[in-house]
Coordinates of C-alpha atoms in Angstrom, one line a residue:
M1 CA 3.9 120.8 4.3
M2 CA 1.2 118.2 5.5
P3 CA -0.4 114.6 3.8
I4 CA -3.4 114.2 3.4
R5 CA -5.5 110.5 3.2
D6 CA -8.8 110.1 0.7
V7 CA -8.7 113.6 -0.7
V8 CA -7.5 116.1 -3.0
I9 CA -8.0 120.0 -3.0
F10 CA -8.2 122.0 -5.9
P11 CA -7.6 125.7 -5.7
Y12 CA -10.5 128.3 -5.3
M13 CA -11.8 125.2 -3.4
M14 CA -12.8 125.3 0.4
T15 CA -12.4 121.8 1.9
P16 CA -12.7 120.8 5.9
F17 CA -10.9 118.0 7.3
V18 CA -9.8 116.7 10.9
V19 CA -6.1 116.9 11.7
G20 CA -5.1 113.7 14.1
R21 CA -1.6 113.5 13.4
E22 CA 0.9 114.5 15.7
S23 CA 3.5 115.8 12.8
S24 CA -0.1 116.8 10.9
V25 CA -0.6 119.3 14.1
R26 CA 3.2 119.7 14.5
A27 CA 3.3 121.6 11.1
L28 CA -0.6 122.8 11.3
E29 CA 0.7 125.2 14.5
E30 CA 3.3 126.0 12.8
A31 CA 1.8 127.0 9.6
M32 CA -1.1 129.0 11.9
A33 CA 2.4 131.4 14.0
G34 CA 3.2 132.6 10.4
D35 CA 1.0 133.5 7.4
K36 CA -1.0 130.4 7.4
K37 CA -0.2 128.9 4.0
I38 CA 0.3 125.5 4.1
F39 CA 1.4 123.5 0.9
L40 CA -1.4 120.0 1.0
A41 CA -0.5 116.9 -0.6
T42 CA -2.1 113.5 -0.9
Q43 CA 0.3 110.2 -0.4
H44 CA -0.3 107.0 -2.1
D45 CA -1.9 104.9 0.4
A46 CA -4.3 106.1 3.1
S47 CA -3.5 103.6 5.2
I48 CA 0.3 104.7 6.6
D49 CA 0.1 106.5 9.2
E50 CA 3.6 107.9 8.9
P51 CA 4.6 108.6 5.6
K52 CA 8.0 109.0 3.6
P53 CA 8.4 112.0 1.3
N54 CA 8.1 109.1 -1.2
E55 CA 5.1 108.1 -0.6
I56 CA 3.4 111.4 -1.1
Y57 CA 2.5 112.8 -4.1
S58 CA 5.0 115.3 -5.4
V59 CA 2.4 117.7 -6.7
G60 CA 0.1 119.4 -4.6
T61 CA -2.5 122.6 -3.7
I62 CA -1.2 125.8 -1.5
V63 CA -4.3 126.5 0.6
N64 CA -4.8 129.3 3.0
I65 CA -6.0 128.3 6.8
V66 CA -9.3 129.7 6.5
Q67 CA -10.4 128.3 10.1
S68 CA -8.8 125.7 12.9
L69 CA -10.8 124.1 15.6
K70 CA -9.0 122.3 18.3
L71 CA -11.7 119.0 19.4
P72 CA -11.8 117.3 22.8
D73 CA -10.5 114.4 21.7
G74 CA -7.2 116.1 20.7
N75 CA -7.9 116.5 16.9
I76 CA -7.8 119.8 15.0
K77 CA -10.9 120.6 12.8
V78 CA -9.5 122.6 9.9
L79 CA -11.6 124.7 6.7
V80 CA -8.9 125.6 4.2
E81 CA -8.6 127.3 0.7
G82 CA -6.7 126.6 -1.8
V83 CA -4.6 128.9 -3.3
E84 CA -3.0 127.6 -6.5
R85 CA -1.3 124.3 -7.0
A86 CA 3.1 123.7 -6.3
K87 CA 5.0 120.6 -7.1
A88 CA 7.5 119.8 -4.3
V89 CA 11.4 120.7 -5.5
S90 CA 12.3 119.0 -2.4
V91 CA 11.6 118.3 1.5
S92 CA 13.6 117.9 4.9
D93 CA 12.0 116.4 7.9
D94 CA 13.7 118.8 10.8
E95 CA 11.7 120.0 14.1
G96 CA 8.9 116.8 13.1
F97 CA 7.3 118.1 10.9
F98 CA 8.2 118.1 7.6
R99 CA 8.7 121.3 5.0
A100 CA 9.1 121.1 1.6
M101 CA 10.4 123.9 -1.5
V102 CA 7.8 123.7 -3.4
R103 CA 7.2 125.3 -7.5
T104 CA 4.7 127.2 -8.4
S105 CA 2.5 127.2 -12.0
G106 CA 4.0 130.2 -14.0
F107 CA 1.1 129.8 -17.5
K108 CA -0.7 132.9 -19.0
V109 CA -3.5 132.2 -20.9
E110 CA -3.7 134.5 -24.3
A111 CA -7.5 134.9 -25.0
G112 CA -9.2 133.5 -28.5
P113 CA -12.1 132.0 -30.1
Q114 CA -11.2 128.3 -29.5
L115 CA -11.0 129.0 -25.7
D116 CA -14.3 130.4 -25.9
Q117 CA -15.9 127.3 -27.2
L118 CA -13.5 125.4 -25.4
I119 CA -14.7 127.2 -22.2
S120 CA -17.8 127.1 -23.7
R121 CA -17.9 123.1 -24.2
V122 CA -16.7 121.8 -21.0
T123 CA -19.4 124.8 -19.4
G124 CA -22.9 122.6 -21.0
L125 CA -21.2 119.6 -20.1
F126 CA -20.8 119.9 -16.4
E127 CA -24.6 121.2 -16.8
Q128 CA -25.4 118.2 -18.2
Y129 CA -24.0 115.6 -15.6
V130 CA -25.0 117.6 -13.0
K131 CA -28.9 117.4 -14.0
L132 CA -27.9 113.0 -14.2
S133 CA -26.0 113.0 -10.5
Q134 CA -28.4 113.5 -7.8
N135 CA -25.7 114.3 -5.8
L136 CA -25.1 118.5 -6.7
N137 CA -26.9 121.6 -6.3
Y138 CA -28.2 122.5 -10.0
E139 CA -28.4 126.4 -8.4
T140 CA -24.7 126.1 -6.4
M141 CA -22.7 124.2 -9.5
I142 CA -23.2 126.4 -12.1
A143 CA -23.2 129.7 -10.1
A144 CA -19.8 128.2 -9.6
I145 CA -19.0 128.0 -13.0
R146 CA -19.8 131.1 -14.2
V147 CA -16.0 132.6 -14.5
D148 CA -13.4 133.5 -17.3
D149 CA -11.1 132.2 -16.5
P150 CA -10.0 129.1 -17.5
G151 CA -8.3 127.5 -14.6
K152 CA -10.0 128.1 -12.1
L153 CA -13.1 126.5 -14.3
A154 CA -11.2 123.5 -15.3
D155 CA -10.2 123.2 -11.2
T156 CA -13.8 123.5 -10.5
V157 CA -15.2 121.1 -12.2
G158 CA -12.8 118.9 -11.2
A159 CA -13.5 119.4 -7.9
N160 CA -16.7 119.0 -8.0
L161 CA -16.4 115.5 -10.0
Q162 CA -17.4 112.1 -8.1
L163 CA -13.2 110.9 -9.3
T164 CA -11.3 108.1 -7.8
I165 CA -8.3 109.6 -6.0
E166 CA -6.0 108.7 -9.3
E167 CA -7.4 110.3 -11.6
K168 CA -7.9 113.5 -9.4
Q169 CA -4.9 113.7 -9.0
E170 CA -3.8 113.6 -12.5
L171 CA -5.8 116.7 -12.9
L172 CA -3.8 118.8 -10.2
E173 CA -0.5 117.9 -12.0
I174 CA -2.0 118.9 -15.0
F175 CA -0.4 122.7 -14.8
D176 CA -1.8 123.7 -18.5
P177 CA -4.8 125.5 -17.5
I178 CA -6.0 124.5 -21.5
D179 CA -4.1 121.1 -21.7
R180 CA -6.4 120.9 -17.8
L181 CA -9.6 122.3 -19.1
T182 CA -9.4 119.8 -22.6
R183 CA -9.1 117.0 -20.1
V184 CA -11.6 117.6 -18.4
A185 CA -13.9 117.6 -21.2
E186 CA -12.8 114.2 -22.6
V187 CA -14.0 113.3 -18.6
L188 CA -17.3 114.8 -18.5
D189 CA -17.9 112.9 -22.2
I190 CA -17.5 109.4 -19.7
E191 CA -18.9 110.4 -17.0
I192 CA -22.0 112.0 -18.4
E193 CA -22.2 108.5 -20.6
K194 CA -22.0 106.8 -17.6
L195 CA -24.5 108.8 -15.5
N196 CA -26.6 108.0 -18.9
V197 CA -25.9 104.3 -18.1
D198 CA -27.1 104.3 -14.5
R199 CA -30.0 105.5 -14.9
T200 CA -31.6 103.3 -17.6
I201 CA -30.9 100.5 -16.3
Q202 CA -32.0 102.7 -12.8
G203 CA -35.6 103.4 -14.3
R204 CA -35.8 99.6 -15.6
V205 CA -35.5 98.0 -12.5
K206 CA -37.4 100.7 -10.9
R207 CA -39.8 99.7 -13.0
Q208 CA -39.6 95.9 -11.9
M209 CA -39.0 96.6 -8.7
E210 CA -42.1 98.4 -8.6
K211 CA -44.0 96.0 -10.8
A212 CA -42.7 93.3 -8.0
Q213 CA -43.3 94.8 -5.0
K214 CA -47.3 95.8 -6.5
E215 CA -47.8 92.1 -7.3
Y216 CA -46.6 90.8 -4.1
Y217 CA -48.4 93.5 -2.1
L218 CA -51.3 92.0 -4.2
N219 CA -50.5 88.1 -4.0
E220 CA -50.6 88.8 0.0
K221 CA -53.6 90.8 -0.2
I222 CA -55.3 88.0 -1.6
K223 CA -54.0 85.1 0.8
A224 CA -55.4 87.6 3.6
I225 CA -58.4 88.1 2.2
Q226 CA -58.9 84.0 1.3
K227 CA -57.5 82.9 5.5
E228 CA -60.3 85.4 6.8
L229 CA -62.9 83.3 4.2
G230 CA -61.1 79.9 5.8
R231 CA -59.0 79.2 2.3
G232 CA -55.8 80.5 2.7
E233 CA -55.3 77.1 5.2
K234 CA -52.7 76.3 2.9
S235 CA -51.1 77.2 -0.2
E236 CA -51.7 76.5 -3.5
V237 CA -49.2 75.1 -4.9
D238 CA -48.7 73.2 -1.3
E239 CA -52.5 71.6 -2.9
L240 CA -51.4 71.3 -6.0
K241 CA -48.2 68.4 -4.6
K242 CA -51.1 67.2 -2.5
R243 CA -53.0 66.5 -5.5
I244 CA -50.5 65.6 -7.6
E245 CA -49.1 62.6 -5.1
T246 CA -53.3 61.3 -4.5
A247 CA -53.6 61.3 -8.2
G248 CA -52.4 57.7 -8.9
M249 CA -51.1 59.3 -11.8
T250 CA -47.8 56.9 -13.4
A251 CA -44.1 57.6 -12.4
D252 CA -43.3 58.8 -15.3
A253 CA -46.2 61.6 -15.1
Q254 CA -46.1 62.2 -11.7
E255 CA -42.3 63.7 -12.0
K256 CA -43.3 65.7 -15.0
A257 CA -46.4 67.0 -13.0
M258 CA -43.7 67.5 -9.9
A259 CA -41.1 69.6 -12.8
E260 CA -43.2 71.5 -13.6
L261 CA -44.9 72.7 -10.3
K262 CA -41.6 73.9 -9.6
R263 CA -41.5 75.9 -12.4
L264 CA -44.2 76.9 -11.5
E265 CA -43.7 77.4 -8.2
N266 CA -40.3 79.9 -9.7
M267 CA -42.6 82.1 -12.5
P268 CA -43.9 85.2 -11.0
P269 CA -48.0 84.4 -10.5
M270 CA -49.3 86.9 -12.6
S271 CA -46.9 85.5 -16.0
A272 CA -48.4 84.1 -18.8
E273 CA -46.1 81.0 -19.1
S274 CA -47.5 80.1 -15.7
T275 CA -51.2 80.1 -17.1
V276 CA -49.9 78.0 -19.5
S277 CA -48.0 75.7 -16.6
R278 CA -51.1 75.9 -14.1
N279 CA -53.3 74.7 -17.1
Y280 CA -50.5 71.3 -17.8
L281 CA -51.0 70.5 -14.9
D282 CA -54.7 71.0 -14.4
W283 CA -55.4 68.5 -16.8
L284 CA -52.7 66.5 -15.3
L285 CA -54.4 66.0 -12.4
A286 CA -57.9 66.6 -14.4
V287 CA -58.1 62.9 -16.4
P288 CA -58.6 60.1 -14.6
W289 CA -55.5 57.8 -13.3
K290 CA -57.3 55.5 -11.1
K291 CA -60.7 55.7 -10.1
K292 CA -62.8 52.9 -11.9
S293 CA -66.1 52.2 -11.7
K294 CA -67.8 48.6 -10.1
E295 CA -68.9 47.5 -12.9
I296 CA -71.9 44.6 -12.9
R297 CA -71.2 41.2 -13.8
D298 CA -75.0 39.5 -12.9
L299 CA -74.9 37.9 -16.6
K300 CA -78.8 37.8 -15.5
F301 CA -79.2 41.4 -14.7
A302 CA -77.0 42.2 -18.1
E303 CA -79.6 40.4 -19.6
E304 CA -82.7 41.8 -18.1
V305 CA -81.4 45.0 -18.5
L306 CA -80.5 43.9 -22.7
E307 CA -84.3 43.1 -23.5
S308 CA -85.9 45.9 -21.7
D309 CA -84.4 47.8 -23.8
H310 CA -83.6 46.2 -27.3
Y311 CA -86.2 43.5 -29.2
G312 CA -84.5 41.3 -31.4
L313 CA -80.1 41.3 -32.5
E314 CA -79.8 38.3 -30.6
K315 CA -76.4 38.3 -31.9
I316 CA -75.4 41.2 -30.7
K317 CA -76.5 40.9 -27.4
E318 CA -75.2 37.1 -27.0
R319 CA -71.6 39.1 -27.8
I320 CA -72.1 41.3 -25.0
L321 CA -73.1 38.7 -22.3
E322 CA -70.2 36.8 -23.7
F323 CA -68.4 39.6 -22.4
L324 CA -69.4 39.9 -19.5
A325 CA -69.0 36.3 -18.9
V326 CA -65.3 36.8 -19.7
R327 CA -65.1 39.1 -17.2
R328 CA -66.4 37.4 -14.2
L329 CA -63.2 34.8 -14.3
V330 CA -60.2 37.2 -15.7
K331 CA -59.4 39.1 -13.3
N332 CA -58.1 42.3 -15.7
P333 CA -59.4 40.7 -19.7
K334 CA -58.2 43.9 -22.0
G335 CA -61.1 45.6 -23.7
S336 CA -63.2 44.9 -26.1
I337 CA -63.6 47.2 -29.2
L338 CA -66.4 46.2 -31.8
C339 CA -67.6 47.6 -34.3
F340 CA -71.3 48.1 -35.2
V341 CA -72.5 48.9 -39.6
G342 CA -75.3 48.8 -40.5
P343 CA -77.9 51.3 -41.6
P344 CA -79.6 54.1 -40.2
G345 CA -82.0 53.8 -37.5
V346 CA -81.4 50.1 -36.3
G347 CA -79.8 51.2 -33.1
K348 CA -76.8 51.5 -33.1
T349 CA -75.9 54.3 -31.1
S350 CA -78.1 52.7 -28.1
L351 CA -76.9 49.5 -27.9
G352 CA -73.9 51.4 -27.0
M353 CA -75.9 53.2 -23.7
S354 CA -77.2 49.6 -23.5
I355 CA -73.8 48.1 -22.5
A356 CA -73.2 50.7 -20.6
K357 CA -76.2 50.5 -17.9
A358 CA -75.9 46.5 -18.4
T359 CA -72.5 46.4 -17.2
G360 CA -72.6 49.7 -14.9
R361 CA -69.8 51.8 -16.1
K362 CA -70.4 55.5 -17.5
F363 CA -71.2 55.9 -20.8
I364 CA -69.1 59.1 -23.5
R365 CA -69.5 59.6 -26.9
L366 CA -67.5 61.3 -28.8
S367 CA -69.0 61.7 -33.1
L368 CA -66.4 61.8 -35.7
G369 CA -68.5 62.3 -38.5
G370 CA -67.0 65.2 -40.4
V371 CA -63.5 65.5 -38.3
R372 CA -60.2 65.9 -41.2
D373 CA -57.5 67.6 -38.1
E374 CA -55.7 64.4 -36.9
A375 CA -55.2 66.9 -33.9
E376 CA -58.9 66.6 -32.8
I377 CA -57.4 62.5 -31.7
R378 CA -53.7 63.0 -30.7
G379 CA -54.3 66.9 -29.1
H380 CA -51.9 69.6 -30.1
R381 CA -48.9 70.1 -28.2
R382 CA -48.3 73.0 -25.3
T383 CA -46.5 75.5 -28.0
Y384 CA -49.0 76.0 -29.5
I385 CA -51.3 79.3 -28.2
G386 CA -54.5 77.9 -26.8
A387 CA -53.8 73.5 -26.8
L388 CA -55.7 71.8 -26.1
P389 CA -56.0 67.6 -25.5
G390 CA -57.8 65.6 -27.9
Q391 CA -61.0 64.3 -28.1
V392 CA -60.2 61.5 -26.7
I393 CA -58.1 62.8 -23.3
Q394 CA -61.4 65.7 -23.1
M395 CA -63.9 62.5 -22.7
M396 CA -61.9 60.2 -20.3
K397 CA -61.6 63.8 -18.5
K398 CA -65.2 64.0 -18.9
A399 CA -66.1 60.2 -18.0
G400 CA -64.2 60.8 -14.6
T401 CA -63.1 57.0 -14.5
K402 CA -61.0 55.2 -16.6
N403 CA -62.7 52.1 -17.6
P404 CA -66.1 53.6 -19.5
V405 CA -68.4 52.8 -22.3
F406 CA -66.3 54.8 -25.5
M407 CA -69.4 55.2 -28.8
L408 CA -66.5 56.2 -31.5
D409 CA -70.0 57.8 -33.9
E410 CA -70.2 58.1 -37.4
V411 CA -66.1 56.1 -38.0
D412 CA -66.7 56.1 -41.5
K413 CA -67.6 59.8 -41.7
M414 CA -64.2 60.7 -40.9
S415 CA -62.1 62.6 -44.1
M416 CA -58.5 63.9 -44.2
D417 CA -56.8 66.9 -45.6
F418 CA -53.5 68.4 -45.8
R419 CA -53.8 68.4 -41.2
G420 CA -53.5 64.7 -41.0
D421 CA -55.8 61.8 -41.3
P422 CA -57.6 61.1 -37.4
S423 CA -58.1 57.9 -38.9
A424 CA -54.7 56.7 -38.8
A425 CA -54.4 58.3 -35.4
L426 CA -57.5 56.3 -34.3
L427 CA -55.2 53.0 -35.0
E428 CA -53.3 53.8 -32.3
V429 CA -56.5 54.4 -29.8
L430 CA -58.3 51.1 -31.1
D431 CA -55.6 48.5 -31.2
P432 CA -55.3 46.4 -28.0
E433 CA -51.9 45.8 -28.0
Q434 CA -51.1 49.5 -27.8
N435 CA -53.4 51.7 -26.2
F436 CA -52.5 50.6 -22.6
M437 CA -49.3 53.9 -23.3
F438 CA -52.0 56.0 -25.4
M439 CA -49.7 59.0 -25.7
D440 CA -51.7 63.0 -26.1
H441 CA -49.5 65.2 -27.9
Y442 CA -50.9 68.0 -24.9
L443 CA -50.3 65.9 -22.3
D444 CA -46.8 63.9 -23.3
V445 CA -47.1 61.4 -20.9
E446 CA -48.3 57.8 -21.0
Y447 CA -52.4 57.3 -20.8
D448 CA -53.5 54.0 -20.7
L449 CA -56.5 53.2 -22.4
S450 CA -56.6 49.4 -22.3
Q451 CA -59.6 48.6 -19.7
V452 CA -62.3 50.9 -21.8
F453 CA -64.6 49.5 -23.9
F454 CA -64.5 51.2 -27.4
V455 CA -67.9 50.5 -29.4
A456 CA -67.9 51.9 -32.5
T457 CA -70.3 52.4 -35.3
A458 CA -70.8 52.7 -38.9
N459 CA -73.3 52.6 -41.7
V460 CA -70.8 51.9 -44.2
L461 CA -67.3 49.9 -44.1
H462 CA -65.4 50.4 -47.9
T463 CA -64.7 53.6 -46.2
I464 CA -63.1 52.9 -43.1
P465 CA -59.7 51.9 -44.0
A466 CA -57.9 48.7 -43.7
A467 CA -56.1 48.8 -41.1
L468 CA -58.9 50.6 -39.2
Q469 CA -61.3 47.1 -40.1
D470 CA -58.7 44.7 -38.7
R471 CA -58.2 46.3 -35.2
M472 CA -62.0 46.4 -34.8
E473 CA -64.6 43.4 -33.9
V474 CA -67.3 44.0 -36.8
I475 CA -70.9 42.9 -36.1
R476 CA -73.4 43.7 -38.6
L477 CA -76.7 44.8 -37.8
S478 CA -78.0 44.3 -41.4
G479 CA -82.6 45.4 -40.1
Y480 CA -85.6 44.2 -39.2
T481 CA -88.4 42.1 -39.9
E482 CA -91.8 43.1 -40.6
L483 CA -92.8 41.1 -37.3
E484 CA -90.1 42.9 -35.9
K485 CA -90.5 46.6 -36.8
L486 CA -94.2 45.3 -35.3
E487 CA -92.9 44.2 -32.1
I488 CA -90.7 46.7 -31.2
A489 CA -93.3 49.2 -32.4
K490 CA -95.6 48.1 -29.3
R491 CA -93.5 48.2 -26.8
F492 CA -91.2 51.6 -26.9
L493 CA -92.6 53.5 -30.4
V494 CA -96.2 54.5 -29.5
K495 CA -95.2 54.4 -25.9
K496 CA -92.6 56.8 -26.7
Q497 CA -94.7 59.3 -29.1
M498 CA -97.8 59.1 -27.0
E499 CA -95.8 60.5 -24.2
A500 CA -94.5 63.2 -26.5
T501 CA -97.4 65.4 -27.9
G502 CA -99.1 64.1 -24.2
L503 CA -101.8 61.7 -25.3
S504 CA -103.1 58.8 -22.9
N505 CA -103.8 55.9 -23.1
D506 CA -108.0 57.0 -23.6
Q507 CA -107.6 58.8 -26.3
V508 CA -105.7 57.0 -29.1
E509 CA -104.9 53.0 -28.9
F510 CA -102.7 51.6 -32.3
T511 CA -104.4 48.3 -33.2
D512 CA -102.0 45.4 -34.5
E513 CA -103.1 46.5 -38.2
G514 CA -102.4 49.9 -37.8
L515 CA -99.1 49.4 -37.2
A516 CA -98.4 46.9 -39.9
G517 CA -99.7 49.4 -42.3
L518 CA -97.5 51.9 -41.4
I519 CA -94.1 49.6 -42.0
Q520 CA -95.6 48.3 -45.1
Y521 CA -97.5 51.0 -46.6
Y522 CA -95.6 54.0 -44.7
S523 CA -92.0 53.4 -43.3
R524 CA -90.3 51.1 -45.6
E525 CA -86.4 50.6 -44.3
A526 CA -84.1 48.7 -42.1
G527 CA -84.4 51.0 -39.2
V528 CA -87.6 52.7 -37.2
R529 CA -86.7 56.1 -37.2
N530 CA -88.9 56.7 -40.2
L531 CA -91.9 54.1 -38.8
E532 CA -91.3 56.5 -35.6
R533 CA -91.6 59.3 -37.4
E534 CA -95.4 58.6 -39.0
I535 CA -96.2 57.4 -35.3
G536 CA -95.2 60.6 -34.3
N537 CA -97.3 62.3 -37.5
V538 CA -100.2 60.2 -36.4
C539 CA -100.3 61.6 -32.4
R540 CA -100.2 64.9 -33.5
K541 CA -102.6 64.7 -36.0
V542 CA -105.0 63.0 -32.7
A543 CA -103.8 65.5 -30.4
R544 CA -104.6 68.3 -32.7
Q545 CA -108.5 66.6 -32.9
V546 CA -108.3 66.5 -29.2
V547 CA -107.7 70.1 -28.3
N548 CA -111.0 71.2 -31.0
S549 CA -113.1 69.1 -29.4
E550 CA -112.5 70.4 -26.0
A551 CA -112.3 74.3 -27.8
G552 CA -116.3 73.3 -28.8
K553 CA -118.5 73.7 -25.6
D554 CA -121.6 72.5 -26.9
K555 CA -120.0 69.4 -28.6
K556 CA -120.1 66.0 -27.0
K557 CA -116.8 64.5 -25.8
L558 CA -114.2 63.7 -28.7
S559 CA -114.5 59.6 -28.4
K560 CA -111.2 57.4 -28.7
A561 CA -109.6 57.5 -31.8
I562 CA -108.7 53.3 -33.1
I563 CA -105.8 53.8 -34.9
D564 CA -106.6 50.8 -37.6
G565 CA -105.9 50.3 -41.4
A566 CA -108.8 52.1 -42.2
K567 CA -107.9 54.9 -40.4
L568 CA -104.1 55.1 -42.4
P569 CA -104.8 56.8 -45.2
E570 CA -107.6 59.2 -43.5
L571 CA -104.7 60.7 -41.0
L572 CA -101.7 59.8 -44.1
G573 CA -102.9 60.6 -46.9
P574 CA -102.0 57.5 -50.0
W575 CA -100.0 55.3 -49.8
K576 CA -96.2 55.9 -49.5
F577 CA -95.0 52.2 -51.0
R578 CA -96.9 49.4 -52.1
D579 CA -96.0 45.9 -52.5
L580 CA -95.4 44.8 -56.0
E581 CA -97.4 41.5 -56.2
T582 CA -100.3 43.1 -55.4
S583 CA -99.6 46.1 -57.3
A584 CA -98.8 43.8 -60.1
T585 CA -102.3 41.8 -59.6
W586 CA -104.4 45.0 -59.1
K587 CA -105.5 48.1 -61.4
P588 CA -108.0 49.9 -61.0
T589 CA -110.3 51.6 -63.5
R590 CA -112.2 54.7 -63.9
R591 CA -115.9 52.2 -63.4
T592 CA -114.5 50.9 -60.2
K593 CA -114.8 52.9 -57.0
W594 CA -111.1 52.7 -54.9
A595 CA -110.8 49.6 -52.9
P596 CA -108.7 48.2 -50.6
P597 CA -106.4 45.7 -53.1
P598 CA -105.6 41.9 -52.2
G599 CA -103.5 41.8 -48.1
W600 CA -105.1 45.1 -47.1
P601 CA -105.1 44.1 -43.1
G602 CA -107.5 46.9 -42.8
P603 CA -111.0 45.8 -42.8
K604 CA -113.0 45.9 -46.5

């Protein structure tokens, strides 16, 4: 008898191993000198060099020694073939090696359909096992199990399964071939299930590894290309970190940006979540945190700008100059919130541009007409797909400075629906006591709007909620008198329309009479928009006459067009408006020809 370690020898199994222990070498030599048969039994603990009989399994295998070769180091390499299993009845140690008296099995199996079905099941299961296992040769294994003996089939299959020593020893100790074959079928079921799970996991891991390796390869390639182009000196994360540190954010915003940057660094570059985080960081960095426009605090310059851009409106000009005076005396005053209320065409929007020009600030304009969604003001939360900050933050990004002139146009034309009330969202924006910590839903950090000069415009006040009115300083623009309109037309409108139609001072001239006639009888309004439209109408008709004159080669050059009171009906047709006093005293009859009524500014 020879104890072996870390292997279980089955009958019908060819196994090579190396013998090195002195007692085992003696037992092997004794067997070689006799009938070349030896009893091999596995020891319980493989680490014991000299096991005792009670430390060796009693059931083992009687084998034939097929070949032995003595190695230079004194060990013997031996090849054995299992003959049959046996159980040691008694073990003795007489001559420096073990001798055992063993009892072999005497089971005989009767053929039958149940046995055939069991053999067929084990054969099928082992074929599946070989296909799933990568360690066994399919052709060799299938040829090895083509046997009719159930005992030999069970031993062949058991010898080739990837089992522990204890599990193999358990199979070896089952002497009944039917029981052993049944047990092999159960073990095969378990092992096939394990292999299927392993294969699924390995496939999933392989796909993930391939994807990760592909992304890593492409990222490294991009870095190499950028390095060749001179752009890859610093990584993107380092660049973002540097921008966050130098952006001038508040402590809360910088902490949130750094946390988001850390999350972005740990994400795969191609994941959808990384795009969301990157967009959020881009918005945080794009909003102006410390950049300010250098203000012009020269009152004389501001007065000149306002006078050159607008005629009249003394109250509003005075209010703007007062604002600039306060800015000179107070180091960090709060931003003003003005609301210009008046009919269309009186210059509310252009006044905001003049304020920006006079103060040296950036000008941005947000039209609120028809806005119904509260998210337009406060933004969407980042949980929504395609979320963006509100228009307030977007316009601040567009301005690029934290102290622009921000015009909220048509604030009286906002509406509400199931998505919220945008006028209620404006309460925080336009409240000087709150807007230093404005909270946009997308940015989710406090943003300072206290240095913004807000200018709102409206046509009427009754559609603006009372709470919103209370936060603004309302300045009314009631309209212009006829004399003011005349001056505005002479200073601004005529020049603008002549440039728009390509006419020069040598081709057309508007007299005071002509402009007064346009004001009184063709454009009766509070503002000057229709007046500008009528002046443009006259200029277009003169432009047509000029082009027709230049087209006729034989005709003399067209003389300068003088637009006076008598020329207006010829160009624009009958009056659109009539003075009430004049129309009450003048009544045309059939006998009289047309004559201008009293007060007509044109020549009689």
